[in-house]
XYZ file of C-alpha atoms in Angstrom:
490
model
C 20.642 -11.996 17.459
C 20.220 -16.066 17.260
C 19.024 -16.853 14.336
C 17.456 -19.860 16.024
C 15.845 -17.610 18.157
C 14.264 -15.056 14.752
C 13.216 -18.843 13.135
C 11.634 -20.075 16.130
C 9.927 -16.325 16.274
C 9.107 -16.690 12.878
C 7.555 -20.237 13.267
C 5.514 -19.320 15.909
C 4.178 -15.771 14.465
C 3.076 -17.917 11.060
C 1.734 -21.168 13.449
C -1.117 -18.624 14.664
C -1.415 -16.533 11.341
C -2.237 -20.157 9.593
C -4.785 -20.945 12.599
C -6.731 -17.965 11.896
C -6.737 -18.177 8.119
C -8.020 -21.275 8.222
C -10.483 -20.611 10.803
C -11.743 -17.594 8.875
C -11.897 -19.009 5.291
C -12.505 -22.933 5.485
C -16.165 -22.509 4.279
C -15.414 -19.566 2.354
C -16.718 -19.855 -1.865
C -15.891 -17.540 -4.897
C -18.059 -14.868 -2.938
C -15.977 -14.846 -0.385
C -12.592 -14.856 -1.957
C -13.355 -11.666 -3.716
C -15.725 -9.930 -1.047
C -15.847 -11.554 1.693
C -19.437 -12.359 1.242
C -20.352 -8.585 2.461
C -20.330 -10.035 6.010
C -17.472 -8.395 7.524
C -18.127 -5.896 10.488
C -16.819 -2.325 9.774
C -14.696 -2.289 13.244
C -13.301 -5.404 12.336
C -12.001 -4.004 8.976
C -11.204 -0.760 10.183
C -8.876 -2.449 12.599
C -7.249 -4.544 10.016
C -6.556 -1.815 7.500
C -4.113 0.095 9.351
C -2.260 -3.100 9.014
C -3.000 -3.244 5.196
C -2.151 0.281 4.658
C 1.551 -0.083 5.900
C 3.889 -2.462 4.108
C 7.225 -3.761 5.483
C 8.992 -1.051 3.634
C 7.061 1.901 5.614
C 7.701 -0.453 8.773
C 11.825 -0.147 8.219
C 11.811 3.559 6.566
C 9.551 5.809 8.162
C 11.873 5.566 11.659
C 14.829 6.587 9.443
C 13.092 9.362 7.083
C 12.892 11.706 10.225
C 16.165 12.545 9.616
C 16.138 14.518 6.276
C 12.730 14.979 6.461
C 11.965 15.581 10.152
C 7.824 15.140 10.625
C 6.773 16.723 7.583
C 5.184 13.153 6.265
C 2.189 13.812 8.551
C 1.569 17.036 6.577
C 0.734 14.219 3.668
C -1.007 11.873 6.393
C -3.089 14.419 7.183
C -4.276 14.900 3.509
C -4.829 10.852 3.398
C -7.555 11.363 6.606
C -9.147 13.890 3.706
C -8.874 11.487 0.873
C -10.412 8.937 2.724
C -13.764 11.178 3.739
C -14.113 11.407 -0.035
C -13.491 7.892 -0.805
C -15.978 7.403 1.687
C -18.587 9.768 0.593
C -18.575 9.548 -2.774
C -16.455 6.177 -4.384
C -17.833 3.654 -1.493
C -21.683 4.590 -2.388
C -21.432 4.204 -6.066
C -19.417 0.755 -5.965
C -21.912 -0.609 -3.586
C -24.743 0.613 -5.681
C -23.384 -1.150 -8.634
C -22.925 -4.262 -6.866
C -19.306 -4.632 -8.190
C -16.599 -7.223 -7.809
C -13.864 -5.425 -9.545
C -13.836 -1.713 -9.085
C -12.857 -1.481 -12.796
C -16.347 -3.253 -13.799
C -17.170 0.553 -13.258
C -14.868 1.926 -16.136
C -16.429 -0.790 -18.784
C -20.157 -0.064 -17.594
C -19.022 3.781 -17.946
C -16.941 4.089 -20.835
C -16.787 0.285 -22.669
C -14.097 -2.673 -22.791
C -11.280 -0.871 -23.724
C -11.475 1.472 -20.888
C -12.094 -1.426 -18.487
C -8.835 -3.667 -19.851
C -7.245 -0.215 -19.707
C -7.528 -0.054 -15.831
C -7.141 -3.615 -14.948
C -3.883 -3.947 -16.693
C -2.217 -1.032 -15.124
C -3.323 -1.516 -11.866
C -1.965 -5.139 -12.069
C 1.822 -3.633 -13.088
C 1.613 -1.308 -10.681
C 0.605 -3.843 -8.046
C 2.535 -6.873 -9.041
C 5.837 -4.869 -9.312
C 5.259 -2.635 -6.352
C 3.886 -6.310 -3.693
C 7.792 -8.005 -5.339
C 9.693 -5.118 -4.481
C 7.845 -4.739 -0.934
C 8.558 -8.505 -0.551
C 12.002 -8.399 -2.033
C 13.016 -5.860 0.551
C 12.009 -8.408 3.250
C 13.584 -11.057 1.802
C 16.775 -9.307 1.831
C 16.218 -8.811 5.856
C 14.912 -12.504 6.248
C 18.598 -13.780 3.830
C 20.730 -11.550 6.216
C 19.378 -12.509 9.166
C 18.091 -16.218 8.805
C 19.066 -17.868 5.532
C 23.039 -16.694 5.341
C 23.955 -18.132 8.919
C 22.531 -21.327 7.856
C 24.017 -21.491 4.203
C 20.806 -21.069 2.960
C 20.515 -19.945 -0.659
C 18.373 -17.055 -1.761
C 16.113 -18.806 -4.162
C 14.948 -20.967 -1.391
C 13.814 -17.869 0.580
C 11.810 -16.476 -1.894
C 10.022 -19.971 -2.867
C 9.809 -20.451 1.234
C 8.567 -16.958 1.314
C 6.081 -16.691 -1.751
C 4.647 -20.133 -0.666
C 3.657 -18.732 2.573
C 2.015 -16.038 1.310
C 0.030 -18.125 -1.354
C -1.018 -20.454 1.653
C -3.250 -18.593 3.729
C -4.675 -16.467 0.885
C -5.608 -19.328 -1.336
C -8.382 -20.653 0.433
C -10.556 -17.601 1.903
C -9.202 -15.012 0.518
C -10.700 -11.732 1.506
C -12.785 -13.127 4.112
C -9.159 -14.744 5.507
C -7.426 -11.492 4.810
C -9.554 -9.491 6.907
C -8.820 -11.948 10.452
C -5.244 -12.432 10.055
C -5.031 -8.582 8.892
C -6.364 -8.343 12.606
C -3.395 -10.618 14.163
C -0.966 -8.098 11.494
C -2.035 -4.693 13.259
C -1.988 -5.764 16.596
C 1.631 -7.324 16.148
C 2.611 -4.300 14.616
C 1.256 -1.568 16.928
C 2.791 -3.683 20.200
C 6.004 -4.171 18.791
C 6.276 -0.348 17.271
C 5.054 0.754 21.209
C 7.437 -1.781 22.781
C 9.987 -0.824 21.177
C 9.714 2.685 22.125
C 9.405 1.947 25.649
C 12.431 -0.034 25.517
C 14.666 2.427 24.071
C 13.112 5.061 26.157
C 13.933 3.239 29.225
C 17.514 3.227 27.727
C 17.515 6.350 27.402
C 16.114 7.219 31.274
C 13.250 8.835 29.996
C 10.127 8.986 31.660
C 6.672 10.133 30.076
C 7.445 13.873 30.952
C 10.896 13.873 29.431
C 10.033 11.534 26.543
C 7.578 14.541 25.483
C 10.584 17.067 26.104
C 12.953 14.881 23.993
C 10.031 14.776 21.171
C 9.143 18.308 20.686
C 12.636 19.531 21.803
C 14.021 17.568 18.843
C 15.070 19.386 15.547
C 13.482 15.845 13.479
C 9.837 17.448 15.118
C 9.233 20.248 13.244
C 5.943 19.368 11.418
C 4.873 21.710 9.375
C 6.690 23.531 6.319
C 5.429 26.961 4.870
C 8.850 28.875 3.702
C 9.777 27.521 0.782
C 7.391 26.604 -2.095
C 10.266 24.593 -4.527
C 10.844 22.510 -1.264
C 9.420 18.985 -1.856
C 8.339 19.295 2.151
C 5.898 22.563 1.052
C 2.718 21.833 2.808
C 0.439 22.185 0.039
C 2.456 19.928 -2.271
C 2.367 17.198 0.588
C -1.360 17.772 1.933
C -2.720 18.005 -1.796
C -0.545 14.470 -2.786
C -1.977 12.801 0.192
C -5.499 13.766 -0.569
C -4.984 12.348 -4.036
C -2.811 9.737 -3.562
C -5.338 8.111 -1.254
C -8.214 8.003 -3.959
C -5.778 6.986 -5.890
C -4.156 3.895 -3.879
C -7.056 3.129 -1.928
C -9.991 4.493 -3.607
C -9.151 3.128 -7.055
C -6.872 0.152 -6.115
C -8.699 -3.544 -6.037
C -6.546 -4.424 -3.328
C -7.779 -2.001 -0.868
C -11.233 -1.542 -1.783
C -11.326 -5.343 -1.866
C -11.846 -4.961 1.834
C -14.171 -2.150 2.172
C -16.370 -3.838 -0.260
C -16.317 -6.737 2.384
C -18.641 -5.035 5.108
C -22.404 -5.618 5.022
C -23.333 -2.245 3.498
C -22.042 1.388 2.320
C -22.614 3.269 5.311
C -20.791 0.107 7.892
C -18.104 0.411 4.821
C -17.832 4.596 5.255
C -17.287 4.226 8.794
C -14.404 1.922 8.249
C -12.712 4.315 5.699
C -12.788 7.221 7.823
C -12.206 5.267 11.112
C -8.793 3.468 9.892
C -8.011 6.721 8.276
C -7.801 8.735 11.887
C -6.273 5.654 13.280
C -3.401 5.341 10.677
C -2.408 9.006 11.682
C -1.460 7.921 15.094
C 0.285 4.825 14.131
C 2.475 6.653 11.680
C 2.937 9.244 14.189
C 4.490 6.285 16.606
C 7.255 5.430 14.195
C 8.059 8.723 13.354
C 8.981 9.194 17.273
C 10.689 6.102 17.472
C 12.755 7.571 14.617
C 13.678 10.784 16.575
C 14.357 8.047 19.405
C 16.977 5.868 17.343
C 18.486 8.936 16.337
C 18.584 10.394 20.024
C 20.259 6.751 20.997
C 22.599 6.822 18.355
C 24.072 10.138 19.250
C 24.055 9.488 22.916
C 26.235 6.322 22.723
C 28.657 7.398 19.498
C 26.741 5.032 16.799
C 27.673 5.920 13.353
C 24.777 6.161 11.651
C 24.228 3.796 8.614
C 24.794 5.043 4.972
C 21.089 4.546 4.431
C 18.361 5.855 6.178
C 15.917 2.903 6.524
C 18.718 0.494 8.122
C 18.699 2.185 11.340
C 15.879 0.687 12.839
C 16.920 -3.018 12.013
C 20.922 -1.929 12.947
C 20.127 -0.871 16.334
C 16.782 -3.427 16.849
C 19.211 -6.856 15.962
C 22.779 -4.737 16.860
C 22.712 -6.235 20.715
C 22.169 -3.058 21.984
C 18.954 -3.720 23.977
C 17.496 -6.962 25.363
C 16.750 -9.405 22.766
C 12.777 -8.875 23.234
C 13.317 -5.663 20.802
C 14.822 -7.672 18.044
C 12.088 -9.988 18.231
C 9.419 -7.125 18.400
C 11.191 -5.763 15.488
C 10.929 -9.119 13.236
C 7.314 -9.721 14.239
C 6.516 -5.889 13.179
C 8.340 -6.529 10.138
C 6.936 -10.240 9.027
C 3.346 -9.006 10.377
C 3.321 -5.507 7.958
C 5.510 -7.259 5.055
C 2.972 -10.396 4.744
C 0.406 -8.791 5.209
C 1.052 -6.111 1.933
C 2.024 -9.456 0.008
C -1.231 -11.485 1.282
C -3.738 -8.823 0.067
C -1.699 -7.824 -3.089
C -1.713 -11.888 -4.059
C -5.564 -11.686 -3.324
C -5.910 -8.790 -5.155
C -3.950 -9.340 -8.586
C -5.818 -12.803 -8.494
C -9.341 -11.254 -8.461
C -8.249 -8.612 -11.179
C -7.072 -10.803 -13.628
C -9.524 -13.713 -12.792
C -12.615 -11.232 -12.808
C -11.132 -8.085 -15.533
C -9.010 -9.687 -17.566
C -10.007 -13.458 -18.166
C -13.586 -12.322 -17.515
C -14.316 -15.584 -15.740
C -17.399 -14.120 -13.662
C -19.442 -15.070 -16.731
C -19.031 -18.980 -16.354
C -20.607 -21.109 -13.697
C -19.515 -21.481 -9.881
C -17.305 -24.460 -10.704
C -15.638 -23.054 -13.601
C -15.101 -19.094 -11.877
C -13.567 -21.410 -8.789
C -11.184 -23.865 -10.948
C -9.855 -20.388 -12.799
C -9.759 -18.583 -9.513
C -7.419 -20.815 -7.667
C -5.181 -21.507 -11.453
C -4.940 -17.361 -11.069
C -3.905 -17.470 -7.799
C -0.972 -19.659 -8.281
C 0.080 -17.851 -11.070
C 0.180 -14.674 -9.411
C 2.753 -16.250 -6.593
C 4.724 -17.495 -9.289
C 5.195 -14.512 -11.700
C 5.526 -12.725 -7.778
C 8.719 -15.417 -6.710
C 10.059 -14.609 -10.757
C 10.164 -10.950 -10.123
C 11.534 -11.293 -6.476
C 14.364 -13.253 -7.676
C 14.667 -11.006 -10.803
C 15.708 -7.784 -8.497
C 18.042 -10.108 -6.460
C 20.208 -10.845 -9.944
C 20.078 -7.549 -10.888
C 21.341 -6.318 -7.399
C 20.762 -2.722 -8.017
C 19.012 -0.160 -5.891
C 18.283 1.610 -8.608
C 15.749 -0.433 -9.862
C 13.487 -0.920 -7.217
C 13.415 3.118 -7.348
C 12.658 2.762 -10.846
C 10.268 0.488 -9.916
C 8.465 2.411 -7.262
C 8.423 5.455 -9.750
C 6.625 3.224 -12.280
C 3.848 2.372 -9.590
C 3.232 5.743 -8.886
C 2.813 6.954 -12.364
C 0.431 3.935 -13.259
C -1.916 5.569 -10.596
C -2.662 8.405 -12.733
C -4.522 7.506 -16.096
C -6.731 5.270 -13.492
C -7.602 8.370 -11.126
C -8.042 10.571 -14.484
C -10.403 7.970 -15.500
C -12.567 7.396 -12.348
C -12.533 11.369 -12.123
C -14.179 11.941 -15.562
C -16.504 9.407 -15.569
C -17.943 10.277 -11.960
C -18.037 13.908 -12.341
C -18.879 13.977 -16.223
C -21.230 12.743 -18.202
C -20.083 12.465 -20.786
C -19.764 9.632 -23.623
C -16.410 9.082 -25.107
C -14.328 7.079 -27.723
C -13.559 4.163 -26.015
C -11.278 2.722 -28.560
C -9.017 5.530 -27.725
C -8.620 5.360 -24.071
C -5.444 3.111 -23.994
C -3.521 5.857 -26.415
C -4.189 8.314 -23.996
C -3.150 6.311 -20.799
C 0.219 5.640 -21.707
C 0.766 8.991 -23.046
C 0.238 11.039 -19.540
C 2.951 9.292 -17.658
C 5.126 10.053 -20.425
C 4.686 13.632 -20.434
C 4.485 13.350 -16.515
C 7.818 11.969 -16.675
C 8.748 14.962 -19.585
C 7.441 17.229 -16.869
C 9.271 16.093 -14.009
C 13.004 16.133 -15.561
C 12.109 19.112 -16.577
C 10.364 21.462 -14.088
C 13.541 22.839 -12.689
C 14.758 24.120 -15.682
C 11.117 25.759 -16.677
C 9.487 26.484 -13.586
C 12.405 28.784 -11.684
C 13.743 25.604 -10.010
C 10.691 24.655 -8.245
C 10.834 20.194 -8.075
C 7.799 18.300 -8.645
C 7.608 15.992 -5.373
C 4.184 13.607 -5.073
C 2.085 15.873 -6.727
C 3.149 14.370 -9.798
C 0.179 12.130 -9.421
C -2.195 15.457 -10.068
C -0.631 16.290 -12.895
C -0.786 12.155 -14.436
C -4.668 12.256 -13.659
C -5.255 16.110 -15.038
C -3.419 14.449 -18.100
C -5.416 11.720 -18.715
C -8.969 13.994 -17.985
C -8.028 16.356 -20.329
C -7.481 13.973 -23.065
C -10.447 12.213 -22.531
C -11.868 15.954 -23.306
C -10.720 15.443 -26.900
C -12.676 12.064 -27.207
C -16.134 12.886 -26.183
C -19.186 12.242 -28.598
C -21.031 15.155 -29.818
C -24.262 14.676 -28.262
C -23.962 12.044 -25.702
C -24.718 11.724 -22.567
C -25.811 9.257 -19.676
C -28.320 9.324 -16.819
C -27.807 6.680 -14.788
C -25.812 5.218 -11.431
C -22.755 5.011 -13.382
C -22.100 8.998 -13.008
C -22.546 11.636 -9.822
């Protein structure tokens, strides 16, 4: 494709995305930023978190992953519709009862400071490095596409890039995040359908024999019983997505950021469960336009690429449709990309403004001067990371990476999970030991479980295992006779 015609695209997409921001967060004041003033309806938010949920690296892989993995990822999307009942039911309640900010105000309040720092600081690793490797990915697309054919180096991409990002979250923050979150989900479910309908047509498909070619299709099968070593078990995947939801949208700033934003807990439950059904379906779209590009691929001789996830860009920008599917596919991919970047930037900024600096405790004008310092430094240590991975120009790392996100997830959800369910007093002083030392024996555990457990491999539910870590050392630091009664436990 032109890459005239992908910058013009591009232009255009972020001309109306910079409308709405402003639109949405011109008036908005520190209350805003960080909650959106509690005015947000629930629809509104439901809408825009199936958006928020799916980052420009689920937007480019999930087509592709059909392929060694075939449908078994709803068996874990199914467990994320559970996780989000609970969220719902028992998280959204309690934060809103507390009146919080930060959802990590809830581990100091619990437990004391140490706890509290504890939380805020890995959540903002795991969310810094895990937004820069989202963003780097895109970058990558947007350099291949856009910057090479006009000699365009990469460090001007990612400042071009980062900038945007920082632009039409610095102002309104959550209350901006939640309109052009809107703009995000629609792009992305009307490109994800167009495309389908364009490479059905390709294919001569109607409705009827689309639904043939779909269930027909080896990539379909769903559900996996057999074989309990196989990381596509059902148990293993329903049980990690029931977790991993509490986990990285129960206990993550950035998500509950938004569900904090409606006017009360029960507009705010409706959301969660609401966006949760939704997100089912929408995942279930690119999973059949993966058996699609596959079915394409095979029909007209198209080697398939060495990696999974490049499919859907090869054959979306390769020529072989009209160009209205290569432009879908770089709206889907700006709208999903930015919009994981936006609300990460958002989110890191009212963690470290809020947990870390403790700048709630000064007056209006001094919490707003530190809150927009924060929020540049965020998209600068964000652009120094980007530009990091690009140097080191190994895949391996952003694995790495993405294995270190998912491990910091653990102590949190151990955390939340014994101070909701317990209550119990603890050490607090002795809460950070005891966080870093659960992904290390998770990490123990998982080079080892072949070896000890009769070859079975530890897939996502290595997430359980971090959290039952941390809660059982937290065992060893309770107080002998003490105990609280108050809002802060169930």
């Amino acid at each position: 494709m032109s890459p005239i015609v992908l910058s013009v695209t591009i232009v255009a997409y972020f001309a109306i995305l910079f409308t709405i921001s402003y639109i949405a967060g011109h008036k908005a004041d520190n209350e805003g930023f960080f909650v959106g003033n509690h005015k947000s309806a629930w629809y509104i938010v439901a809408f825009a978190m199936i958006g928020s949920t799916i980052s420009g690296v689920t937007f480019v892989s999930v087509p592709g992953m059909v392929q060694a993995s075939s449908f078994s990822y709803l068996q874990m999307v199914l467990g994320f519709i559970v996780g989000q009942i609970i969220i719902a039911f028992v998280l959204v309640p309690l934060f809103y009862r507390m009146n919080l900010v930060s959802i990590y105000e809830y581990l100091e309040n619990r437990f004391g400071s140490s706890s509290y720092k504890t939380g805020a600081w890995f959540f903002f690793i795991s969310k810094m490095l895990g937004a820069a490797v989202r963003l780097f990915l895109v970058c990558l697309t947007l350099q291949l596409l856009i910057f090479e054919p006009f000699h365009l180096p990469f460090l001007l991409n990612v400042i071009l890039t980062v900038f945007i990002v920082w632009l039409y979250t610095f102002r309104g923050g959550v209350k901006s995040l939640i309109w052009t979150d809107v703009l995000k989900t629609f792009c992305l479910v009307v490109s994800v359908v167009l495309c389908i309908y364009y490479i059905a047509s390709s294919l001569h498909l109607n409705f009827n024999s689309l639904v043939t070619t779909l269930s027909d299709s080896d990539f379909s099968k769903t559900f996996f019983f057999d074989d309990v070593n196989d990381k596509r078990y059902f148990f293993k995947q329903f049980l990690a997505g029931v977790f991993t939801v509490i986990a990285m949208n129960g206990l993550d700033q950035d998500m509950m950021q938004r569900n904090l934003s409606c006017k009360n807990f029960r507009d705010s439950q409706k959301n969660m469960i609401t966006s949760g059904i939704s997100q089912f379906f929408v995942i279930l779209l690119f999973l059949m336009l993966g058996v699609l590009l596959y079915t394409f691929t095979a029909q007209q001789g198209i080697k398939n690429p060495d990696k999974s996830d490049e499919i859907f860009p090869m054959i979306a920008t390769g020529n072989y449709f009209p160009g209205i599917v290569g432009i879908l596919f770089i709206i889907g991919l700006i709208a999903s990309a930015y919009s994981a970047a936006g609300s990460a930037l958002t989110a890191l900024t009212t963690s470290f403004t809020v947990d870390i600096l403790n700048a709630q405790k000064k007056g209006e004008a001094a919490l707003s001067k530190i809150r927009k310092h924060v929020h540049i430094g965020m998209a600068i240590v964000m652009g120094i990371i980007i530009f990091v991975f690009n140097l080191l120009n190994n895949t391996s790392v952003i694995d790495a990476i993405y294995t270190l996100a998912s491990y910091t997830y653990g102590p949190i959800l151990g955390l939340f999970a014994f101070g909701i369910f317990t209550k119990k007093q603890i050490y607090d002083k002795y809460i950070p030991p005891i966080a870093i030392a659960s992904p290390v024996l998770c990490y123990i555990l998982q080079r080892n479980s072949e070896a000890w457990f009769n070859g079975y491999q530890i897939s996502y539910e290595l997430l359980l295992f971090n959290a039952a870590f941390t809660f059982t050392g937290l065992c060893f630091l309770i107080r002998k006779k003490s105990t609280i009664n108050n809002t802060t436990a169930l």
